[in-house]
PDB file of C-alpha atoms and ligand atoms in Angstrom:
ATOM      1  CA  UNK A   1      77.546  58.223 141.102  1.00  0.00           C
ATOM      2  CA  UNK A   2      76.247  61.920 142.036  1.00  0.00           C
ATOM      3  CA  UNK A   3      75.805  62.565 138.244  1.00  0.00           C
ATOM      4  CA  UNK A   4      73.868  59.843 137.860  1.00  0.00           C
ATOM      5  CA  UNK A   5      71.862  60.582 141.131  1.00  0.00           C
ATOM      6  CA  UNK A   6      71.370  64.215 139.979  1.00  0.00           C
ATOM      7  CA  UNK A   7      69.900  62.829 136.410  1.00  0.00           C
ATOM      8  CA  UNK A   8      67.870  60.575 138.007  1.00  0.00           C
ATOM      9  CA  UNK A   9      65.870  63.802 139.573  1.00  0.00           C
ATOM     10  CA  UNK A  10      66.027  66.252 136.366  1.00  0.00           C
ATOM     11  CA  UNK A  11      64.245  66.592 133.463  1.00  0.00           C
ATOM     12  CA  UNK A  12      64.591  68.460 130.201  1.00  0.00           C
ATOM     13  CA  UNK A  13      62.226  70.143 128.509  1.00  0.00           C
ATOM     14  CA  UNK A  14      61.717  67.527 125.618  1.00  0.00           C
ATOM     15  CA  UNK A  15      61.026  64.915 127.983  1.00  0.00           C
ATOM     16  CA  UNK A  16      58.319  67.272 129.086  1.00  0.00           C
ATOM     17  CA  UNK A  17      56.339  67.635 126.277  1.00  0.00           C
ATOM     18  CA  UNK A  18      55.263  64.237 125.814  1.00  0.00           C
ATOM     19  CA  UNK A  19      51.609  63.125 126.516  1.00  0.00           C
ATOM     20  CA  UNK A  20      51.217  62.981 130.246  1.00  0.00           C
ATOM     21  CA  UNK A  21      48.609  60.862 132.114  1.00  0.00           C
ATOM     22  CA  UNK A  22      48.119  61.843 135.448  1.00  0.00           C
ATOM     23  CA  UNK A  23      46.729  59.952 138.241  1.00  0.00           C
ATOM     24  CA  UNK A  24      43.969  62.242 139.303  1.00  0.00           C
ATOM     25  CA  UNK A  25      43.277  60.704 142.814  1.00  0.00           C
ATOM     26  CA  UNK A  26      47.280  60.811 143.703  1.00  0.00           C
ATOM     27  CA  UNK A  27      47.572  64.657 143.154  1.00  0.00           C
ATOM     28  CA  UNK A  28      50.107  66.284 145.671  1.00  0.00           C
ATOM     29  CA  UNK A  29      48.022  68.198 147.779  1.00  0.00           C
ATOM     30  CA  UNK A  30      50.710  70.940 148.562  1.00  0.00           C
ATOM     31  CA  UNK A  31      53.438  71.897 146.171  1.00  0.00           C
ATOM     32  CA  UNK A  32      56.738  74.249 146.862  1.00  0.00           C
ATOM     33  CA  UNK A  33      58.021  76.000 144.044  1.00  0.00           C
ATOM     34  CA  UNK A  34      61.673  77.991 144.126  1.00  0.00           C
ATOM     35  CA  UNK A  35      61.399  80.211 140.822  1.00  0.00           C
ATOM     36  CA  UNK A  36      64.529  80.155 139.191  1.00  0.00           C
ATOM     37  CA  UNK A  37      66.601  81.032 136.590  1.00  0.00           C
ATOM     38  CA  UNK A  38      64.755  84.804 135.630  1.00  0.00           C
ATOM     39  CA  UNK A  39      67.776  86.217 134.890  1.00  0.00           C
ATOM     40  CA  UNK A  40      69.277  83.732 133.564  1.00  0.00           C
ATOM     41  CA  UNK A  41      66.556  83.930 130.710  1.00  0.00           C
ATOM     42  CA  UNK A  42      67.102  87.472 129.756  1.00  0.00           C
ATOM     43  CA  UNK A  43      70.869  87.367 129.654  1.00  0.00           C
ATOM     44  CA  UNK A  44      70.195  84.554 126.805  1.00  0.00           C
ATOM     45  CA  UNK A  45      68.054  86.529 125.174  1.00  0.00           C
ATOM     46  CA  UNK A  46      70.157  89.928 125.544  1.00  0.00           C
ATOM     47  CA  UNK A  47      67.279  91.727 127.759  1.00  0.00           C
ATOM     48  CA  UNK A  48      67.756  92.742 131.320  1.00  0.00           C
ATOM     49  CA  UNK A  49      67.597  90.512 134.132  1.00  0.00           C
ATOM     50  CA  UNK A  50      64.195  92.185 135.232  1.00  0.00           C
ATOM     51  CA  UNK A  51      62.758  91.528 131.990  1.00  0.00           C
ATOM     52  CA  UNK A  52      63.078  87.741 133.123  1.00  0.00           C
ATOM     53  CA  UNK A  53      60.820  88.538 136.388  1.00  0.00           C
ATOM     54  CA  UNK A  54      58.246  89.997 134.386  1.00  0.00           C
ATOM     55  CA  UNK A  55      58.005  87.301 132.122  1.00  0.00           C
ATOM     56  CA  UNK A  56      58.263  85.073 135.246  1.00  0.00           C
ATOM     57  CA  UNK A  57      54.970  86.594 136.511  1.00  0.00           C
ATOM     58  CA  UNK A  58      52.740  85.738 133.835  1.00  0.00           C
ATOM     59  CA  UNK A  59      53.952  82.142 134.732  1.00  0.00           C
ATOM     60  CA  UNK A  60      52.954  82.183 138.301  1.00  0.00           C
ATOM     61  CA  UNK A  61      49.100  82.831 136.862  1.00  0.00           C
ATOM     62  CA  UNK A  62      49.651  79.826 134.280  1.00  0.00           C
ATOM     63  CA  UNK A  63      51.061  77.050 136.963  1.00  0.00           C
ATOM     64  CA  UNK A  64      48.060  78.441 140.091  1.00  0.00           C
ATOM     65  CA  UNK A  65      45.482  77.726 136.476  1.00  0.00           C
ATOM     66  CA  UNK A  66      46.791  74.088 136.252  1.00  0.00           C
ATOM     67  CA  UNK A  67      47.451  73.247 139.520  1.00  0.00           C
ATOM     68  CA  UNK A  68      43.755  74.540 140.374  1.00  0.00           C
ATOM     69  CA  UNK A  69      42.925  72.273 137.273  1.00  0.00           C
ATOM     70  CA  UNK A  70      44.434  69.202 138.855  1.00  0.00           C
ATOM     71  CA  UNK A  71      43.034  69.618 142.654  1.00  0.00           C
ATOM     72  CA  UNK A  72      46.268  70.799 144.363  1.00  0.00           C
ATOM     73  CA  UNK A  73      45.149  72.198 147.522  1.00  0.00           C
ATOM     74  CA  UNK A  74      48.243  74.748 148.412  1.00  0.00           C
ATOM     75  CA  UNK A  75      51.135  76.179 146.332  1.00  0.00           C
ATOM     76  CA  UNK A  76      54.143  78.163 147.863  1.00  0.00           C
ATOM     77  CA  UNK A  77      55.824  80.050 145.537  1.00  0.00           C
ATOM     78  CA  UNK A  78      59.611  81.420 146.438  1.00  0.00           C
ATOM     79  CA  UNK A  79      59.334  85.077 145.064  1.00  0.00           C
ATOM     80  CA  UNK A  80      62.419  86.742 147.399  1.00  0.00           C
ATOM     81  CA  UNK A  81      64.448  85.377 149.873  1.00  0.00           C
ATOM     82  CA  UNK A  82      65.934  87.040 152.904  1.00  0.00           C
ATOM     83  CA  UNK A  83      69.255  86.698 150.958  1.00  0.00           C
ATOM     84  CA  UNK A  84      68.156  88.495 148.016  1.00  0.00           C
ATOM     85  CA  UNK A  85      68.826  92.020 149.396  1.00  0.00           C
ATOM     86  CA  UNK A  86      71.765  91.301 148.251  1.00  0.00           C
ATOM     87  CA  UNK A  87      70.686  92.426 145.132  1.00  0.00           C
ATOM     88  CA  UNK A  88      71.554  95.487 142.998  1.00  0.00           C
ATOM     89  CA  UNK A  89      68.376  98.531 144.188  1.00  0.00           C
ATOM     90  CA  UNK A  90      67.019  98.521 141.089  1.00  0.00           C
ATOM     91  CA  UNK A  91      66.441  94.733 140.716  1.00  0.00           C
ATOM     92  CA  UNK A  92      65.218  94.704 144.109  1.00  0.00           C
ATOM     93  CA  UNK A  93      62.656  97.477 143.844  1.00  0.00           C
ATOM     94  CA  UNK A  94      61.221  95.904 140.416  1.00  0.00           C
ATOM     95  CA  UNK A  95      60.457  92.798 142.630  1.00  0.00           C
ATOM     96  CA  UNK A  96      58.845  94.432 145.145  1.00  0.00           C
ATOM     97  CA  UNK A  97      56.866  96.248 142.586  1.00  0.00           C
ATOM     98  CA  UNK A  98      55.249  92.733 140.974  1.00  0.00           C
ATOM     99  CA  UNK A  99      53.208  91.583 143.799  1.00  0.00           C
ATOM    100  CA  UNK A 100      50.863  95.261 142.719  1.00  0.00           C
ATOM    101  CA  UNK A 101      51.382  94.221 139.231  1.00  0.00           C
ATOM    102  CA  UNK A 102      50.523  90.848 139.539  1.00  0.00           C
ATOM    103  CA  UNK A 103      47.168  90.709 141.423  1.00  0.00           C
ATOM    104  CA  UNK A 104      46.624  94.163 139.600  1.00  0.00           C
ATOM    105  CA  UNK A 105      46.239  91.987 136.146  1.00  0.00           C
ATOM    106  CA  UNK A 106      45.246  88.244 137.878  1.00  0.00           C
ATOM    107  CA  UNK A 107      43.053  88.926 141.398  1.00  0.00           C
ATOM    108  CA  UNK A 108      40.168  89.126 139.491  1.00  0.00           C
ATOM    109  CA  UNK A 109      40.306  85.739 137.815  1.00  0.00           C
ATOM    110  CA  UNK A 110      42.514  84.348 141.398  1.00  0.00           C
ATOM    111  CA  UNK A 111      39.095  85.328 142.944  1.00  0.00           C
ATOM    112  CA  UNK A 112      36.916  83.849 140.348  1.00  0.00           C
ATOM    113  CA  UNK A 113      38.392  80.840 140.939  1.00  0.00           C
ATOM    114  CA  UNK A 114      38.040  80.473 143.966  1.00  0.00           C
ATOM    115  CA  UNK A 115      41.840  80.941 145.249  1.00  0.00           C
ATOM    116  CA  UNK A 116      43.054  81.948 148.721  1.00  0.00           C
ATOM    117  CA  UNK A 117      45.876  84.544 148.737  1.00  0.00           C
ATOM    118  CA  UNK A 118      48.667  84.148 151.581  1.00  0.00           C
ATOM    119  CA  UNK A 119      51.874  85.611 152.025  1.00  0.00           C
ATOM    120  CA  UNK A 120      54.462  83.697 154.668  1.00  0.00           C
ATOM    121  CA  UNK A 121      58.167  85.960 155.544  1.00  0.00           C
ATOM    122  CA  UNK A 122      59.088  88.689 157.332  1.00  0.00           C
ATOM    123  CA  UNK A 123      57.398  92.289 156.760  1.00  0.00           C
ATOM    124  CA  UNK A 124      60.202  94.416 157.971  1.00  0.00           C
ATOM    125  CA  UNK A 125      62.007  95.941 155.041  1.00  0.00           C
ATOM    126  CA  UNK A 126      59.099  94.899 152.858  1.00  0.00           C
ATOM    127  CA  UNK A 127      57.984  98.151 150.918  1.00  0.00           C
ATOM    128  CA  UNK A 128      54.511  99.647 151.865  1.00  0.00           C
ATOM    129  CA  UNK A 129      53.332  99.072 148.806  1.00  0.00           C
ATOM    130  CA  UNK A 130      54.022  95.498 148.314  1.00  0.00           C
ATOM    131  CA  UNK A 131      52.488  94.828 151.717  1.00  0.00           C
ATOM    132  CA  UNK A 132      49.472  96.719 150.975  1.00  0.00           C
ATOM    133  CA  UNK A 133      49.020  95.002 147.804  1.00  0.00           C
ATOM    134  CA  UNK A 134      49.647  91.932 149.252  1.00  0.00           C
ATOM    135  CA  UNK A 135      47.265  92.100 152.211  1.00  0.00           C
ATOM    136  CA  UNK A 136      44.822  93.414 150.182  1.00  0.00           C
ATOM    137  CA  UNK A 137      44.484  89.813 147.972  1.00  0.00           C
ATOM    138  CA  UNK A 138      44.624  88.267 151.336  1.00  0.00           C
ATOM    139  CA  UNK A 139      41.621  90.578 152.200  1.00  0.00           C
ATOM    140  CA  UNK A 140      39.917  90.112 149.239  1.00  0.00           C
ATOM    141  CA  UNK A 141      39.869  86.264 148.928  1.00  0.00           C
ATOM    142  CA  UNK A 142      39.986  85.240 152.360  1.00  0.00           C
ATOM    143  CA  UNK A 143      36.466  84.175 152.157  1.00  0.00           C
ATOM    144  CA  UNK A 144      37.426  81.638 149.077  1.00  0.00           C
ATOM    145  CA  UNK A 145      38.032  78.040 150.023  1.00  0.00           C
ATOM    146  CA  UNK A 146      40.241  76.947 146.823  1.00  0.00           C
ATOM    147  CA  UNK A 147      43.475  76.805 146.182  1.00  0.00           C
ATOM    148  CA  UNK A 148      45.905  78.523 148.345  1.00  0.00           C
ATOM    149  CA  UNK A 149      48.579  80.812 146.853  1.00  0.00           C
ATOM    150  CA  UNK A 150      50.881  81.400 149.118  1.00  0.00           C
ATOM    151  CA  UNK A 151      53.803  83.738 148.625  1.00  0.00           C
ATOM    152  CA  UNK A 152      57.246  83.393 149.943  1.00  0.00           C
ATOM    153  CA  UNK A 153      58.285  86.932 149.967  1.00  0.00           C
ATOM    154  CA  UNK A 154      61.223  87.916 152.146  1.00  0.00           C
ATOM    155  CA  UNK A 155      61.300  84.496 153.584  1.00  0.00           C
ATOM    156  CA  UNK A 156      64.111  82.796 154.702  1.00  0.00           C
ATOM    157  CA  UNK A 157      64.130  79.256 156.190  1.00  0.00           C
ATOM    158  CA  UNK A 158      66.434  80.022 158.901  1.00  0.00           C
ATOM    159  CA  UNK A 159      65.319  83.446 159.761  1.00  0.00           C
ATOM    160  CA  UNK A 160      61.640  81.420 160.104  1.00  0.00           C
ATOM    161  CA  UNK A 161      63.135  78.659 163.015  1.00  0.00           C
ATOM    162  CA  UNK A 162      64.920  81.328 165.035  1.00  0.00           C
ATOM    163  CA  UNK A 163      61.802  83.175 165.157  1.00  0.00           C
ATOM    164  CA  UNK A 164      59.611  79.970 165.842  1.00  0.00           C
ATOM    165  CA  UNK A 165      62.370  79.153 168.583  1.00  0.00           C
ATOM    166  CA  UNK A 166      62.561  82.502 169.864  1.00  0.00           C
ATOM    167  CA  UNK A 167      58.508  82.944 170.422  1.00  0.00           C
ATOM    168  CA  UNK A 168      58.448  79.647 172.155  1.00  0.00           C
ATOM    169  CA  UNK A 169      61.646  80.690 174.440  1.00  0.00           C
ATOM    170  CA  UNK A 170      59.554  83.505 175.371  1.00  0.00           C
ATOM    171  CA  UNK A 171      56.756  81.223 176.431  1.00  0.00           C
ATOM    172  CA  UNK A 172      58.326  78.863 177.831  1.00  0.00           C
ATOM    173  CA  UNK A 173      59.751  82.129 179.901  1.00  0.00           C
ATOM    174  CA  UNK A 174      56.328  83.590 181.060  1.00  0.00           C
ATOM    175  CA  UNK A 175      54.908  79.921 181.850  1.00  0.00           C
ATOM    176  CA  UNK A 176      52.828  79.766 178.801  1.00  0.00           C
ATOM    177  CA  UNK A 177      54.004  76.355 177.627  1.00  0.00           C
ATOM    178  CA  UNK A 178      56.480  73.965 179.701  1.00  0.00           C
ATOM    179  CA  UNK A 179      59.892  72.490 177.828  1.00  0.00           C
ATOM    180  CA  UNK A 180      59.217  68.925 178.239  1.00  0.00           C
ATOM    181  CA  UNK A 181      55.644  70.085 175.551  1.00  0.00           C
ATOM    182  CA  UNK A 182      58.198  71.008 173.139  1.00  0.00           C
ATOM    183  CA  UNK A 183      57.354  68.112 170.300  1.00  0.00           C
ATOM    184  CA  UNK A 184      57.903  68.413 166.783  1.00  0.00           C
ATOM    185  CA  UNK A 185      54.004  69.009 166.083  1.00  0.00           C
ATOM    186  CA  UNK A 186      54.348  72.187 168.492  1.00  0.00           C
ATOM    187  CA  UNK A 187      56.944  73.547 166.643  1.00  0.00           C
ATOM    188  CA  UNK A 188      55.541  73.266 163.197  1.00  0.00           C
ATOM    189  CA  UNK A 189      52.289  75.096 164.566  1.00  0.00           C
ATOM    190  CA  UNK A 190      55.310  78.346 164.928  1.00  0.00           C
ATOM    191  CA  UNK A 191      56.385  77.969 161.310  1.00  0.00           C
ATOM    192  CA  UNK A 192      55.163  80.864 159.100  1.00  0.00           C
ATOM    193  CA  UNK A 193      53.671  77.637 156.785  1.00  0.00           C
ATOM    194  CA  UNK A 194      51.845  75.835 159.790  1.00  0.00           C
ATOM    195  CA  UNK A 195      48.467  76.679 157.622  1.00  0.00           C
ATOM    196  CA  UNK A 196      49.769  74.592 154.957  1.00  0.00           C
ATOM    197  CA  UNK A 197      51.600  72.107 156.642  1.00  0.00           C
ATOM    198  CA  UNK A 198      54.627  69.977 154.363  1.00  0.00           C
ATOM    199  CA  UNK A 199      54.674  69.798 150.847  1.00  0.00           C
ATOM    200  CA  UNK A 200      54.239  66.421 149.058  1.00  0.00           C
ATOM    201  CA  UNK A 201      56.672  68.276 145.848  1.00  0.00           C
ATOM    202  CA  UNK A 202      59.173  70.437 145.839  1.00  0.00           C
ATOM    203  CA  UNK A 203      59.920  71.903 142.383  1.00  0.00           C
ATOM    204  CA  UNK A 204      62.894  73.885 141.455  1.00  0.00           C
ATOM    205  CA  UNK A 205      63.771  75.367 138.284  1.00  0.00           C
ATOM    206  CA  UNK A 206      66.615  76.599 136.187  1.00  0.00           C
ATOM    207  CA  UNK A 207      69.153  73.509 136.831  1.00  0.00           C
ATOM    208  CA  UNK A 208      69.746  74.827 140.132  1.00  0.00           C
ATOM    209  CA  UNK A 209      70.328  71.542 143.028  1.00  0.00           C
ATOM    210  CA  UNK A 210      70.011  73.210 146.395  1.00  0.00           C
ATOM    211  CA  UNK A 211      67.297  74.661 148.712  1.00  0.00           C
ATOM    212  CA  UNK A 212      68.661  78.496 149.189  1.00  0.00           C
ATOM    213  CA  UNK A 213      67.366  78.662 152.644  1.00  0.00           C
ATOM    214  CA  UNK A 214      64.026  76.982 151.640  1.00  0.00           C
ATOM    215  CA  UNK A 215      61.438  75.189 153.976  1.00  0.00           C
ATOM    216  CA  UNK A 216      63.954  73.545 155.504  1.00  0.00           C
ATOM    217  CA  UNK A 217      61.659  72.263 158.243  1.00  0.00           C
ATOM    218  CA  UNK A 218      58.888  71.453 156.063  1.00  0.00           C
ATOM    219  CA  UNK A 219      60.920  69.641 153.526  1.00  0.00           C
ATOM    220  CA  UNK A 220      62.138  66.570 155.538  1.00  0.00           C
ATOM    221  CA  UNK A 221      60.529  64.643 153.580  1.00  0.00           C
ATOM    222  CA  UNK A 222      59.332  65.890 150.476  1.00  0.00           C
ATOM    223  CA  UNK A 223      60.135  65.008 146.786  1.00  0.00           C
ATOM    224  CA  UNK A 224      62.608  67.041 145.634  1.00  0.00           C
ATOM    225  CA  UNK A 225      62.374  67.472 141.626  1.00  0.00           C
ATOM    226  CA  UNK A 226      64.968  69.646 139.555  1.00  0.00           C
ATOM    227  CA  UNK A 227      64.363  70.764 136.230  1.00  0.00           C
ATOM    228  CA  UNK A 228      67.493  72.844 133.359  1.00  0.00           C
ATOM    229  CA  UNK A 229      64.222  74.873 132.741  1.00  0.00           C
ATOM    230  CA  UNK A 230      64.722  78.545 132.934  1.00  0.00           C
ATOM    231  CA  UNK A 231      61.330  80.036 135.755  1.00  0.00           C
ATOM    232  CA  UNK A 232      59.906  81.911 132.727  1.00  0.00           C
ATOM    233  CA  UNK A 233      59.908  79.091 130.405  1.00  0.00           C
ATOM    234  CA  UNK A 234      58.268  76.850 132.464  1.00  0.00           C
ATOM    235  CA  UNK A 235      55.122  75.517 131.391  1.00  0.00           C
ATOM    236  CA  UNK A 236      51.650  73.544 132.755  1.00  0.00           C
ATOM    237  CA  UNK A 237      53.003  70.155 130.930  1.00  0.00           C
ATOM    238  CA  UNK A 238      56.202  71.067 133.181  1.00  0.00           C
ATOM    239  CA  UNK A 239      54.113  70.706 136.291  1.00  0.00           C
ATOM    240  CA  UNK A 240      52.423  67.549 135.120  1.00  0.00           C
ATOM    241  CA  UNK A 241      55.875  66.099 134.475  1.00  0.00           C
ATOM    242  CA  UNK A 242      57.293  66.856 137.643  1.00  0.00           C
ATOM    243  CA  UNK A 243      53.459  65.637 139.271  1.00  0.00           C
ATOM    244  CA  UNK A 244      54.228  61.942 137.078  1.00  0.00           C
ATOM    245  CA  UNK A 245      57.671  61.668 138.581  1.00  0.00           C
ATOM    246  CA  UNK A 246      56.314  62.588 141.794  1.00  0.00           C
ATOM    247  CA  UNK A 247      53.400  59.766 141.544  1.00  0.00           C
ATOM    248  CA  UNK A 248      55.914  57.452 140.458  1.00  0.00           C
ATOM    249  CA  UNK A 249      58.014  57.273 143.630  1.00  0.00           C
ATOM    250  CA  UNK A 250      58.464  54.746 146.227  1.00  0.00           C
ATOM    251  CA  UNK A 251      57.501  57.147 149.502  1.00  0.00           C
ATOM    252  CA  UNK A 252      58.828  55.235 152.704  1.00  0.00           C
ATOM    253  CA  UNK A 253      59.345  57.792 154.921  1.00  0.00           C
ATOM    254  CA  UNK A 254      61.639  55.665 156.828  1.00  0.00           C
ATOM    255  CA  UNK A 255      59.540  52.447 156.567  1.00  0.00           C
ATOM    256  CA  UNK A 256      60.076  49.640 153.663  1.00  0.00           C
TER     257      UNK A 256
HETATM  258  C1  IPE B 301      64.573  83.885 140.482  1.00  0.00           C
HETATM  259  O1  IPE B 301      65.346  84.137 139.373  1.00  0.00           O
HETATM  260  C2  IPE B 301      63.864  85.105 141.010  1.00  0.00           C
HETATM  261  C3  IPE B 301      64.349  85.588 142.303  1.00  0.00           C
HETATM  262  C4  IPE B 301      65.300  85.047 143.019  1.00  0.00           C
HETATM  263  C5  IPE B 301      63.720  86.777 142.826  1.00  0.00           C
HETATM  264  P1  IPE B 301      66.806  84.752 139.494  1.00  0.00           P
HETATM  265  O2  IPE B 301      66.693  86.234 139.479  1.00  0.00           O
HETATM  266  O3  IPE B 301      67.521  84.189 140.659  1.00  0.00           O
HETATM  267  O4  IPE B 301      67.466  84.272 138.150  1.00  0.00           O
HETATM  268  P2  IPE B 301      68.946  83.728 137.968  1.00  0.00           P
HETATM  269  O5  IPE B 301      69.108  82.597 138.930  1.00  0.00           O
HETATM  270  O6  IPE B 301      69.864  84.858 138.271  1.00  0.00           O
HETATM  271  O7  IPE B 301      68.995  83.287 136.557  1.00  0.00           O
HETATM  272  C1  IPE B 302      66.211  81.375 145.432  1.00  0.00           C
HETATM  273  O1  IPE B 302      66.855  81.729 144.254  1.00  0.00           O
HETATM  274  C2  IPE B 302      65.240  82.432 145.831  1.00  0.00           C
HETATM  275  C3  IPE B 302      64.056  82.575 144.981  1.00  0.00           C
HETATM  276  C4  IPE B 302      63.765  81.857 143.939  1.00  0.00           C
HETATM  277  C5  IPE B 302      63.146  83.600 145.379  1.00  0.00           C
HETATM  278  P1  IPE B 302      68.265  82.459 144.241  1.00  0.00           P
HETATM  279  O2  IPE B 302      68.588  82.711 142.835  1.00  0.00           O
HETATM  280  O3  IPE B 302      68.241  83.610 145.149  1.00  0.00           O
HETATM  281  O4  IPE B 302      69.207  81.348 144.877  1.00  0.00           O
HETATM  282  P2  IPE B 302      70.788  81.168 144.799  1.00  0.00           P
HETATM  283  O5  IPE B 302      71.391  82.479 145.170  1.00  0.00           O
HETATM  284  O6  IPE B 302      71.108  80.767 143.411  1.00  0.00           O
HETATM  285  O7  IPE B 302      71.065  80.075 145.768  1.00  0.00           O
HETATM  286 MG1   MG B 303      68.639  82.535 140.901  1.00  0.00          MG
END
């Protein structure tokens, strides 16, 4: 039964290459993307696991190009989670190093079309120069009204509720707000995605099935969609498949 349920919500990449006709006027309007399986795609290919996240950059540019193509209004990528300190220095500091690299090579074309740059986790740890490069594209497109890109970098679902639950504690403390206003709309205004709001999709990649800390508020309801598809191997026609799947679900949300 759970293999079945788990095949029923992957894809390979074969199936992915076949002619896709999207419904243009059923387009998710915000779409979550963990980035997975980096290192798994330079250990196949005898290269180091960093090798993977560079490759895995160049991706990021082509999905924001497609999904820009095919009206989605907001994209959150999963770049580094608060769990990924875990990591050995080295791979850590060559992540922190692509955010520069990245809108080094794309923020001129990100602000020729038209995208919005945002960055959602928690700063503290976050190198200098990631931040700066960071706030920087936030600076430099905030005056664009297309597509937001918005960067999960040192984000971590739960870290994100305790500190949405621990601001309101504190107004609740100085009088600001009174308990019995606590409703679920207040709550996602504290969330570090309230500009965003839920997304429609959620895409991981890499054969992965779990969230890894990941939205966890903002994905009650969202289509999940898994894919065996390494991060740096995944392509546009990858996001139209998962996009078809998406626009061929029953959505209930509870109702029938
Ligand atoms: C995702 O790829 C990138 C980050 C978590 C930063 P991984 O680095 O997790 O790749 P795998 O899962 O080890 O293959
Ligand atoms: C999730 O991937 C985090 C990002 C993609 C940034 P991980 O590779 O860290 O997740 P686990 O450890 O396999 O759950
Ligand atoms: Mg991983």
């Amino acid at each position: 039964m759970l293999n079945k349920l788990t095949n029923l919500t992957k894809t390979n990449n074969k199936e992915s290459k076949k002619d896709i006709q999207l419904d243009l006027s059923r387009i998710p309007r915000h779409i979550a993307i963990i980035m997975d399986g980096n290192g798994r795609w330079a250990k196949k290919r005898g290269l180091p696991r960093v090798a993977g996240h560079r490759e895995g950059m160049k991706v990021v540019r082509k999905v924001v190009k497609r999904a820009n193509e095919l009206g989605v209004k907001a994209l959150t990528m999963y770049a580094f989670s608060t769990e990924n300190w875990k990591r050995p220095k080295p791979e850590v500091e060559f992540i922190m190093k692509l955010p520069e690299q990245f809108l080094l090579t794309y923020l001129p074309e990100l602000i020729e079309e038209n995208v919005q740059v945002r960055i959602m986790g928690e700063k503290k740890g976050v190198p200098s120069y990631t931040l700066k490069a960071v706030h920087e594209a936030v600076e430099r497109t905030k005056h664009n009204d297309g597509l937001i890109l918005n960067f999960a970098l040192n984000y971590g679902s739960r870290y994100e509720i305790t500190q949405a639950v621990r601001q309101l504690a504190s107004e609740i403390e100085e009088g600001k707000i009174k308990s019995e206003e606590v409703d679920e709309k207040l709550i996602g205004s504290y969330m570090m995605s309230s500009e965003v709001g839920d997304p429609e999709l959620l895409i991981r990649t890499s054969g992965e099935i779990r969230l890894s800390n990941f939205m966890l508020w903002q994905l009650a309801y969202t289509e999940l969609w898994f894919t065996d598809v390494y991060w740096p191997d995944f392509t546009a026609s990858d996001l139209d498949q998962a996009i078809l799947d998406y626009q061929n679900r029953g959505r209930r949300f509870g109702g029938v």
